[in-house]
Amino acid sequence: MVVALIALAPFIAALLAPWITRFAGPMAGWILAIVPAAIFATFLSFIGPVSDLTAIQAGLDWIPAYGIRFSFFIDGLSLVFGALISGIGTFIIIYSGGYLAGHPHQGRFFSYMLMFMGSMLGLVLADNIFTLFVFWELTSITSFLLIGFDHSRQAARRAAIQALIVTGGGGLALLAGLIMLTLITGQNSLSGMLASAGVAQQSGAYLVAMLLVVAGAFAKSAQFPFHFWLPNAMEAPTPVSAYLHSATMVKAGVYLLARMNPVLGGTQAWFWILTVFGGITLLLGGVLALRQTDLKQKLAYTTLGSLGLLVMLIGFGTKEAVLGAVLYLCAHSLFKGALFMVAGTIDHGTGTRDITVLRGLREAMPVTFIAALLSGFSMAGFPIAIGFLAKEEMYLALTSGVWPDLLFLAVMVVGNACMMVVGLLIALRPFLGEPRPTPHVPHEGSVSLFAGPVVLGVLGIVAGLFTDWLNRVVLSPAGASIYDGAVDAQVHLAFDLLNPAIWASIVTWALGIALFWHADNVRLALRRVGEGIGWTFDAGFDAAMFGLIRFGDRVTRLLHHGRLELYLLLFFAVLAVSLLAPLIVSNSLPSLPDWPVLTFYEWGAVLIAAIGLITVVGARSRLTAIVALGIQGFAVAVIFMLFGAPDLSFTQFMVETLSVIILALVMTRLHLGKADHRELEAAIRDGTVAIAVGAGITILLLVVLQTDLDLSLTELFQATSTPIAHGRNIVNVILVDYRAIDTLGEISVVMAAGLAILALIRHRAKPESAKKPRSTRRKEKAA
C-alpha cells in the first residue's frame, strides 16, 4: 500500500495546505515541502529491487465486476519519473513559499500545486488504464486551475481554457485508444499489455488505436500541431511554469509514449509519426525561442523543442536512442526547472523578464548568477554536465550513416544549437555588461528562491561525473522498461575524437556560438518573418473556437426556436423513425394475429374507445376533444379491468380523471381559444406523424408478443416478493421496491409538471397599476 499512499499523500497535504499557510506564514513552503521530500526518499528506497528489474505492484479492487482495479506499479521508468516529480517538486514548493510570500491566496496556490503533484505521481505510477486515465484528466484539471490562478487577468483565463480544451480533447482520444487496446490485447492494465507486447501490432485495429493514443500524448506534450497552448501557459505564476515544464504535465505525453513503446512500437507507422512530428516540434520550438524577448517565453519554446526531441528518440526506439531519451529527460528536468526559477527570481528582483532590458545583475544577484551559469552550462551540453552525456548518447543513436538517420541527425543538431543559444543567453545576458535601469532596484532573492536553482544546477553538473551509478540505477532499469528488453547501459564521460557523436556535438557548439554571437540580429530577422507570415496556430485556435461558437449558435437557433408545436413534431417524427426503421431494415415485421373472440360487453368497451378516438380527432373545440379523450381513456381502463388487471385499471381511471380536470382547468385559466384551427397541410403532416408513431408502437408490441415468453423475472418476483420485500401484491412491490428509484423519478417528473402547470395558471396579466412600485402607488393614491 506504500505505492498507493505515494500518489495519495499530496492530495492529503493539499487539504491541509490553507491551514498550514495561515498558521505557519513564511515557513509554510518549507513545511509543506516535507511531503514531496518524504515521497522522494521513499522512491530512493525502491532503487534496489527496481535495479534488479523487479516491478513493485499494489492496488485494490475498484469495480470487480469488470476487472477494474485502482492499481499501481513501479519499474525503472516510473521510478525515474516519480523521483523527478517528487524531488523537483520539493524545491518548487519551497520556491513557491518565497515567490508568493504575502499573496492573499497563497494557501490555495499550495493546494493546487500539491494536487497537481499528486495527479502526476498517480499518472506515472498507475497500472490499470482507467486509473491512469483518471489521473491523466486530473493533471488537465489541476493545470487549468494553476494556469488561471491569476483569474483577474483575461490572458490567464484564456490560457487556462485553451490548455484545458487541447489536453482535455486529447484525453478523450486517449481513452478511446486505451479501450481499443484493452479489446485487442484482452488486458486492461499496463503491466498486462507489456506482458503481451507484440499482440497489438498484429491486429487490424492497430493503426486506429495507435493514432488515438499518440493524439492524446501529442496534445498533452504539446507536439506539433498542438504546440500552441504551452507557451501561453506561461501566464501562470513562475513556480507553475517551472514545475509544468521540468517534471510534470508536459512530460506526461512523453511518459505515455515511452511506456507504450513495447505495446505499439516497432512499426513503420510508429517510427515515422513520432520522428517526423517530433522533429518538426524540435525545430519549431528551437527557432521560435530565438525570436522571444521574455525569459519565460524563451524557456517555454525550448521546452517545446526538448519534448519534440524526446518524442523523436522514442520513435527511433533503438537502445542508444532510448538511453539518450532517458538521459536527456533527467538533464532537461534539472536545468529547465533551475532556469525557470532563475527567470522568476530575476523577475521578482527586478520587476521585468525582458532580456533586452536586463544587464549587469551579477553583483546584485550573485547566487542567482551562479545557478544560471550551472544550468545554462548543462543546457548547452558542455562536457562533464549530464546534458553533454545526453547529447552524446542521442547523437550516437543516429550515426549509422543511412539517410533517415542523417536527416534526423541534422534536425537534432540544429534544434540543440538553438536551445544552446537560449541557455547561454539566459545564463549570461542578464548578468554581464553594465547595469541598466529596471522597474525595481535589483536585489538577490531569499533562500527559498535560490535554494532550488542552486541545488538543481549543481546536480546537473555533478550527475555527469557519476556515470556508473547512472548506468546501474537510472539508465539500465528505465531503458529496459522502454525497450522491453535488457539494456546494459555503458554511458561514460569521454571526449573521443574518433567517435562521430563528438563531432556532431562540435558542430552543435559551433552553430550555437555563431547564433549566440548574432542573437539580436537573428531575433529581429525571425520577427520580420513572423510578421510577414501573419498567421499563427494560436490565432487558428481562436478562429476555430469562434467558428464553433457561431456554429453552436446557429444550431441552437435552428433547433431551439421556441415553438412547442415544432418541438413535439420533431420528437414524434424521430420516435416514428426509431420504431419503424429497425423493423423494416431487419425484416422483422410480424404476421397479423388472429382476432380475439370477445363478449358483447367487451365489444362495447372497444366500441366506446373507438368512438372516443374518432371524437377526439374530429372535435372542433378543445373542450370537446378533452372530454372525448377522457371517454376514450375510461374505455381503455374498462378493457384492463375486463381482462383481469384491476390495479392497472384503477390507475388508468385516476390518470384519466386527473388529466381531464387539469387540461380543462388549464384551458379555461389560460384563456385559450375554444377551437384549434389548422391549415390542411399542417393537419396532414401531424396526422401522418401520429399514424406512423401509432403504427410503430403497435407493430413493436406485436413483435414482442410473438416472441417466446421468458418467465424468469416473473418467477423471481413470485419467489422474492413476500420473503424479501414483505409484500403480497407483486405489482406494488415492483413499483416501490424493485423499481423504487424509477418510481421516484416518475413521481419527480409528475411533481415538476404539476408545479409548472400551477405557475402557468397563476400567471395572470397584472393591471398597469400593479406593475408600478408600491411607493409610487401610495403617492398616487394620496394625491
Tab-separated table of C-alpha atoms in Angstrom, residues 180-489:
chain	number	residue	atom	x	y	z
A	180	MET	CA	-9.344	-0.327	-28.064
A	181	LEU	CA	-6.038	-1.696	-26.762
A	182	THR	CA	-7.939	-3.444	-23.974
A	183	LEU	CA	-10.196	-5.103	-26.539
A	184	ILE	CA	-7.238	-6.030	-28.735
A	185	THR	CA	-4.950	-7.430	-26.028
A	186	GLY	CA	-7.547	-8.636	-23.545
A	187	GLN	CA	-5.700	-6.686	-20.826
A	188	ASN	CA	-6.829	-3.551	-19.000
A	189	SER	CA	-3.555	-2.940	-17.177
A	190	LEU	CA	-0.277	-1.575	-18.465
A	191	SER	CA	1.635	-4.471	-16.956
A	192	GLY	CA	-0.673	-6.897	-18.727
A	193	MET	CA	-0.275	-5.092	-22.036
A	194	LEU	CA	3.511	-5.074	-21.609
A	195	ALA	CA	3.413	-8.822	-20.968
A	196	SER	CA	1.519	-9.271	-24.253
A	197	ALA	CA	3.797	-6.945	-26.246
A	198	GLY	CA	3.542	-7.591	-29.979
A	199	VAL	CA	-0.129	-8.573	-29.945
A	200	ALA	CA	-1.492	-5.122	-30.798
A	201	GLN	CA	0.767	-4.728	-33.836
A	202	GLN	CA	-0.813	-7.834	-35.396
A	203	SER	CA	-4.370	-6.526	-35.042
A	204	GLY	CA	-6.311	-4.937	-37.861
A	205	ALA	CA	-7.344	-2.182	-35.463
A	206	TYR	CA	-3.736	-1.383	-34.531
A	207	LEU	CA	-3.423	1.778	-36.629
A	208	VAL	CA	-6.585	3.372	-35.221
A	209	ALA	CA	-5.669	2.508	-31.631
A	210	MET	CA	-2.125	3.768	-32.113
A	211	LEU	CA	-3.253	7.049	-33.658
A	212	LEU	CA	-5.677	7.681	-30.790
A	213	VAL	CA	-3.045	7.053	-28.131
A	214	VAL	CA	-0.490	9.177	-29.997
A	215	ALA	CA	-3.037	12.001	-30.386
A	216	GLY	CA	-3.625	12.008	-26.634
A	217	ALA	CA	0.116	12.055	-25.937
A	218	PHE	CA	0.784	14.772	-28.531
A	219	ALA	CA	-1.910	17.038	-27.069
A	220	LYS	CA	-0.536	16.633	-23.543
A	221	SER	CA	3.114	17.085	-24.536
A	222	ALA	CA	2.393	19.961	-26.931
A	223	GLN	CA	3.635	18.309	-30.100
A	224	PHE	CA	3.014	19.927	-33.454
A	225	PRO	CA	0.246	20.831	-34.324
A	226	PHE	CA	-0.949	21.024	-30.684
A	227	HIS	CA	2.088	23.028	-29.571
A	228	PHE	CA	0.476	26.457	-29.270
A	229	TRP	CA	-1.056	26.012	-25.809
A	230	LEU	CA	2.252	25.517	-23.986
A	231	PRO	CA	3.815	28.994	-24.465
A	232	ASN	CA	0.515	30.592	-23.486
A	233	ALA	CA	0.604	28.602	-20.241
A	234	MET	CA	3.373	30.982	-19.167
A	235	GLU	CA	0.572	33.208	-17.902
A	236	ALA	CA	0.773	31.045	-14.793
A	237	PRO	CA	2.963	32.109	-11.852
A	238	THR	CA	6.618	31.151	-12.322
A	239	PRO	CA	6.557	28.203	-9.852
A	240	VAL	CA	3.870	26.637	-12.018
A	241	SER	CA	5.898	27.217	-15.177
A	242	ALA	CA	8.995	25.704	-13.577
A	243	TYR	CA	7.142	22.602	-12.444
A	244	LEU	CA	4.987	22.279	-15.559
A	245	HIS	CA	7.995	22.356	-17.890
A	246	SER	CA	10.574	20.461	-15.884
A	247	ALA	CA	8.943	17.374	-14.457
A	248	THR	CA	5.184	17.317	-14.753
A	249	MET	CA	2.339	17.654	-17.220
A	250	VAL	CA	4.208	18.303	-20.452
A	251	LYS	CA	6.267	15.180	-19.743
A	252	ALA	CA	3.093	13.095	-19.292
A	253	GLY	CA	2.749	12.533	-23.041
A	254	VAL	CA	6.421	11.588	-23.284
A	255	TYR	CA	5.925	9.128	-20.426
A	256	LEU	CA	2.917	7.578	-22.163
A	257	LEU	CA	4.770	7.152	-25.467
A	258	ALA	CA	7.771	5.649	-23.674
A	259	ARG	CA	5.508	3.311	-21.712
A	260	MET	CA	3.618	2.257	-24.817
A	261	ASN	CA	6.716	1.722	-26.953
A	262	PRO	CA	6.751	-2.072	-26.346
A	263	VAL	CA	2.986	-2.255	-26.920
A	264	LEU	CA	2.669	-0.041	-30.014
A	265	GLY	CA	6.237	0.471	-31.255
A	266	GLY	CA	8.327	-1.381	-33.770
A	267	THR	CA	6.221	-0.444	-36.813
A	268	GLN	CA	6.831	1.947	-39.669
A	269	ALA	CA	3.769	3.992	-38.728
A	270	TRP	CA	5.023	4.438	-35.167
A	271	PHE	CA	8.516	5.339	-36.366
A	272	TRP	CA	7.559	7.916	-38.962
A	273	ILE	CA	4.786	9.594	-36.965
A	274	LEU	CA	6.914	10.084	-33.864
A	275	THR	CA	10.124	11.048	-35.642
A	276	VAL	CA	8.547	13.441	-38.154
A	277	PHE	CA	6.261	15.247	-35.726
A	278	GLY	CA	8.915	15.186	-33.024
A	279	GLY	CA	11.461	16.656	-35.442
A	280	ILE	CA	9.080	19.405	-36.563
A	281	THR	CA	8.341	20.282	-32.940
A	282	LEU	CA	12.066	20.343	-32.140
A	283	LEU	CA	12.858	22.773	-34.947
A	284	LEU	CA	9.757	24.873	-34.339
A	285	GLY	CA	10.444	25.210	-30.628
A	286	GLY	CA	14.131	25.989	-31.095
A	287	VAL	CA	13.622	28.605	-33.806
A	288	LEU	CA	10.661	30.328	-32.107
A	289	ALA	CA	12.642	30.511	-28.852
A	290	LEU	CA	15.224	32.700	-30.587
A	291	ARG	CA	12.651	35.348	-31.509
A	292	GLN	CA	11.345	35.864	-27.949
A	293	THR	CA	12.490	38.535	-25.510
A	294	ASP	CA	10.636	37.336	-22.413
A	295	LEU	CA	12.785	34.922	-20.378
A	296	LYS	CA	9.865	32.588	-19.620
A	297	GLN	CA	8.715	32.563	-23.236
A	298	LYS	CA	12.232	31.694	-24.429
A	299	LEU	CA	12.362	28.797	-21.988
A	300	ALA	CA	8.828	27.713	-22.886
A	301	TYR	CA	9.676	27.359	-26.561
A	302	THR	CA	12.851	25.445	-25.771
A	303	THR	CA	10.658	23.069	-23.765
A	304	LEU	CA	8.675	22.518	-26.956
A	305	GLY	CA	11.919	21.649	-28.713
A	306	SER	CA	13.020	19.334	-25.907
A	307	LEU	CA	9.708	17.481	-25.932
A	308	GLY	CA	9.970	17.048	-29.696
A	309	LEU	CA	13.486	15.714	-29.229
A	310	LEU	CA	12.299	13.147	-26.674
A	311	VAL	CA	9.410	12.045	-28.899
A	312	MET	CA	11.778	11.668	-31.856
A	313	LEU	CA	14.156	9.484	-29.816
A	314	ILE	CA	11.287	7.282	-28.612
A	315	GLY	CA	10.212	6.907	-32.231
A	316	PHE	CA	13.632	5.519	-33.176
A	317	GLY	CA	13.354	3.009	-30.351
A	318	THR	CA	16.924	1.655	-30.521
A	319	LYS	CA	18.869	1.020	-27.310
A	320	GLU	CA	21.042	4.067	-27.871
A	321	ALA	CA	18.038	6.256	-28.647
A	322	VAL	CA	16.207	5.011	-25.555
A	323	LEU	CA	19.231	5.666	-23.331
A	324	GLY	CA	19.620	9.115	-24.889
A	325	ALA	CA	15.954	9.840	-24.171
A	326	VAL	CA	16.246	8.818	-20.503
A	327	LEU	CA	19.446	10.826	-20.038
A	328	TYR	CA	18.008	13.900	-21.715
A	329	LEU	CA	14.788	13.543	-19.706
A	330	CYS	CA	16.812	13.789	-16.483
A	331	ALA	CA	19.098	16.541	-17.797
A	332	HIS	CA	16.218	18.637	-19.096
A	333	SER	CA	14.265	18.334	-15.853
A	334	LEU	CA	17.259	19.593	-13.867
A	335	PHE	CA	18.376	22.528	-15.994
A	336	LYS	CA	14.911	23.619	-17.101
A	337	GLY	CA	13.497	23.634	-13.580
A	338	ALA	CA	16.507	25.635	-12.401
A	339	LEU	CA	16.393	28.148	-15.273
A	340	PHE	CA	12.680	28.809	-14.837
A	341	MET	CA	13.256	29.514	-11.162
A	342	VAL	CA	16.166	31.765	-12.151
A	343	ALA	CA	13.853	33.653	-14.520
A	344	GLY	CA	11.286	34.025	-11.756
A	345	THR	CA	13.896	35.239	-9.296
A	346	ILE	CA	15.118	37.830	-11.819
A	347	ASP	CA	11.520	38.987	-12.352
A	348	HIS	CA	10.968	39.056	-8.587
A	349	GLY	CA	14.154	41.064	-8.021
A	350	THR	CA	13.953	43.494	-10.952
A	351	GLY	CA	10.308	43.677	-11.987
A	352	THR	CA	10.952	42.574	-15.595
A	353	ARG	CA	11.761	39.490	-17.652
A	354	ASP	CA	12.701	41.363	-20.846
A	355	ILE	CA	16.144	40.146	-21.889
A	356	THR	CA	16.748	43.306	-23.905
A	357	VAL	CA	16.497	45.370	-20.713
A	358	LEU	CA	18.326	43.130	-18.248
A	359	ARG	CA	22.088	43.679	-17.880
A	360	GLY	CA	24.747	43.674	-15.178
A	361	LEU	CA	22.899	41.771	-12.444
A	362	ARG	CA	25.897	39.659	-11.377
A	363	GLU	CA	26.784	41.903	-8.447
A	364	ALA	CA	23.246	42.428	-7.217
A	365	MET	CA	22.258	38.755	-7.656
A	366	PRO	CA	25.441	36.675	-7.368
A	367	VAL	CA	23.852	33.415	-6.155
A	368	THR	CA	21.252	33.527	-8.904
A	369	PHE	CA	24.074	34.160	-11.397
A	370	ILE	CA	25.917	31.026	-10.247
A	371	ALA	CA	22.737	28.942	-10.530
A	372	ALA	CA	22.102	30.323	-14.026
A	373	LEU	CA	25.672	29.534	-15.117
A	374	LEU	CA	25.481	25.936	-13.894
A	375	SER	CA	22.098	25.312	-15.500
A	376	GLY	CA	22.970	27.075	-18.770
A	377	PHE	CA	26.203	25.062	-18.920
A	378	SER	CA	24.202	21.815	-18.781
A	379	MET	CA	21.587	23.076	-21.257
A	380	ALA	CA	24.354	23.936	-23.720
A	381	GLY	CA	25.647	20.367	-23.433
A	382	PHE	CA	29.190	21.229	-22.457
A	383	PRO	CA	31.456	18.412	-21.195
A	384	ILE	CA	31.082	16.841	-17.729
A	385	ALA	CA	27.465	18.053	-17.455
A	386	ILE	CA	24.691	15.463	-17.708
A	387	GLY	CA	23.432	17.441	-20.704
A	388	PHE	CA	26.670	16.579	-22.516
A	389	LEU	CA	26.175	12.845	-21.844
A	390	ALA	CA	22.611	13.051	-23.109
A	391	LYS	CA	23.600	14.749	-26.369
A	392	GLU	CA	26.437	12.299	-26.959
A	393	GLU	CA	24.142	9.320	-26.492
A	394	MET	CA	21.382	10.669	-28.725
A	395	TYR	CA	23.882	11.573	-31.454
A	396	LEU	CA	25.364	8.081	-31.170
A	397	ALA	CA	21.929	6.648	-31.943
A	398	LEU	CA	21.834	8.491	-35.292
A	399	THR	CA	25.325	7.897	-36.686
A	400	SER	CA	24.586	4.732	-38.657
A	401	GLY	CA	25.030	6.530	-41.988
A	402	VAL	CA	21.619	5.668	-43.533
A	403	TRP	CA	19.706	8.630	-44.917
A	404	PRO	CA	16.836	8.810	-42.387
A	405	ASP	CA	19.327	8.838	-39.529
A	406	LEU	CA	21.433	11.524	-41.183
A	407	LEU	CA	18.359	13.657	-41.882
A	408	PHE	CA	17.145	13.483	-38.300
A	409	LEU	CA	20.712	13.979	-37.049
A	410	ALA	CA	20.812	17.291	-38.907
A	411	VAL	CA	17.447	18.246	-37.397
A	412	MET	CA	18.736	17.318	-33.961
A	413	VAL	CA	21.938	19.357	-34.368
A	414	VAL	CA	20.040	22.482	-35.440
A	415	GLY	CA	17.468	22.101	-32.680
A	416	ASN	CA	20.094	21.537	-29.990
A	417	ALA	CA	22.089	24.531	-31.228
A	418	CYS	CA	19.037	26.769	-30.890
A	419	MET	CA	18.387	25.523	-27.360
A	420	MET	CA	22.071	26.022	-26.519
A	421	VAL	CA	21.774	29.672	-27.568
A	422	VAL	CA	18.790	30.202	-25.254
A	423	GLY	CA	20.625	28.559	-22.352
A	424	LEU	CA	23.624	30.806	-22.834
A	425	LEU	CA	21.523	33.926	-23.279
A	426	ILE	CA	19.664	33.373	-20.014
A	427	ALA	CA	22.830	32.373	-18.160
A	428	LEU	CA	24.946	35.315	-19.379
A	429	ARG	CA	22.997	38.191	-20.931
A	430	PRO	CA	21.075	39.400	-17.818
A	431	PHE	CA	24.144	39.262	-15.590
A	432	LEU	CA	27.014	40.619	-17.708
A	433	GLY	CA	27.621	44.121	-19.018
A	434	GLU	CA	26.761	47.453	-17.441
A	435	PRO	CA	23.638	47.581	-15.274
A	436	ARG	CA	20.547	49.101	-16.859
A	437	PRO	CA	17.514	50.683	-15.207
A	438	THR	CA	14.789	48.201	-14.204
A	439	PRO	CA	11.341	48.743	-12.651
A	440	HIS	CA	12.708	47.594	-9.263
A	441	VAL	CA	16.128	48.058	-7.736
A	442	PRO	CA	17.813	44.664	-8.391
A	443	HIS	CA	18.263	42.533	-5.292
A	444	GLU	CA	19.038	38.897	-4.544
A	445	GLY	CA	16.183	36.594	-3.701
A	446	SER	CA	15.650	34.866	-0.387
A	447	VAL	CA	16.940	31.387	0.400
A	448	SER	CA	13.583	29.981	-0.697
A	449	LEU	CA	14.114	31.456	-4.150
A	450	PHE	CA	17.695	30.416	-4.851
A	451	ALA	CA	17.880	27.064	-2.978
A	452	GLY	CA	16.177	25.155	-5.799
A	453	PRO	CA	18.123	26.648	-8.737
A	454	VAL	CA	21.463	26.148	-6.997
A	455	VAL	CA	20.809	22.536	-5.992
A	456	LEU	CA	19.381	21.562	-9.389
A	457	GLY	CA	22.197	23.377	-11.204
A	458	VAL	CA	24.840	21.580	-9.153
A	459	LEU	CA	23.128	18.222	-9.698
A	460	GLY	CA	23.121	18.860	-13.453
A	461	ILE	CA	26.905	19.092	-13.362
A	462	VAL	CA	27.761	16.562	-10.671
A	463	ALA	CA	25.480	13.834	-12.053
A	464	GLY	CA	27.628	13.677	-15.169
A	465	LEU	CA	30.581	12.592	-13.033
A	466	PHE	CA	28.850	9.512	-11.576
A	467	THR	CA	28.184	7.570	-14.762
A	468	ASP	CA	28.496	4.135	-13.160
A	469	TRP	CA	25.706	4.987	-10.737
A	470	LEU	CA	23.613	6.465	-13.560
A	471	ASN	CA	24.089	3.341	-15.682
A	472	ARG	CA	23.110	0.959	-12.910
A	473	VAL	CA	20.337	2.845	-11.129
A	474	VAL	CA	18.758	5.056	-13.795
A	475	LEU	CA	19.591	4.144	-17.366
A	476	SER	CA	19.514	0.338	-17.390
A	477	PRO	CA	16.197	-0.105	-15.491
A	478	ALA	CA	14.404	2.751	-17.273
A	479	GLY	CA	15.842	1.753	-20.658
A	480	ALA	CA	14.649	-1.823	-20.147
A	481	SER	CA	11.107	-0.568	-19.448
A	482	ILE	CA	11.035	1.402	-22.705
A	483	TYR	CA	12.974	-1.023	-24.889
A	484	ASP	CA	11.144	-4.086	-23.477
A	485	GLY	CA	14.360	-5.980	-23.110
A	486	ALA	CA	17.564	-5.964	-21.146
A	487	VAL	CA	19.573	-2.789	-21.686
A	488	ASP	CA	23.153	-2.737	-20.468
A	489	ALA	CA	23.927	0.975	-20.258
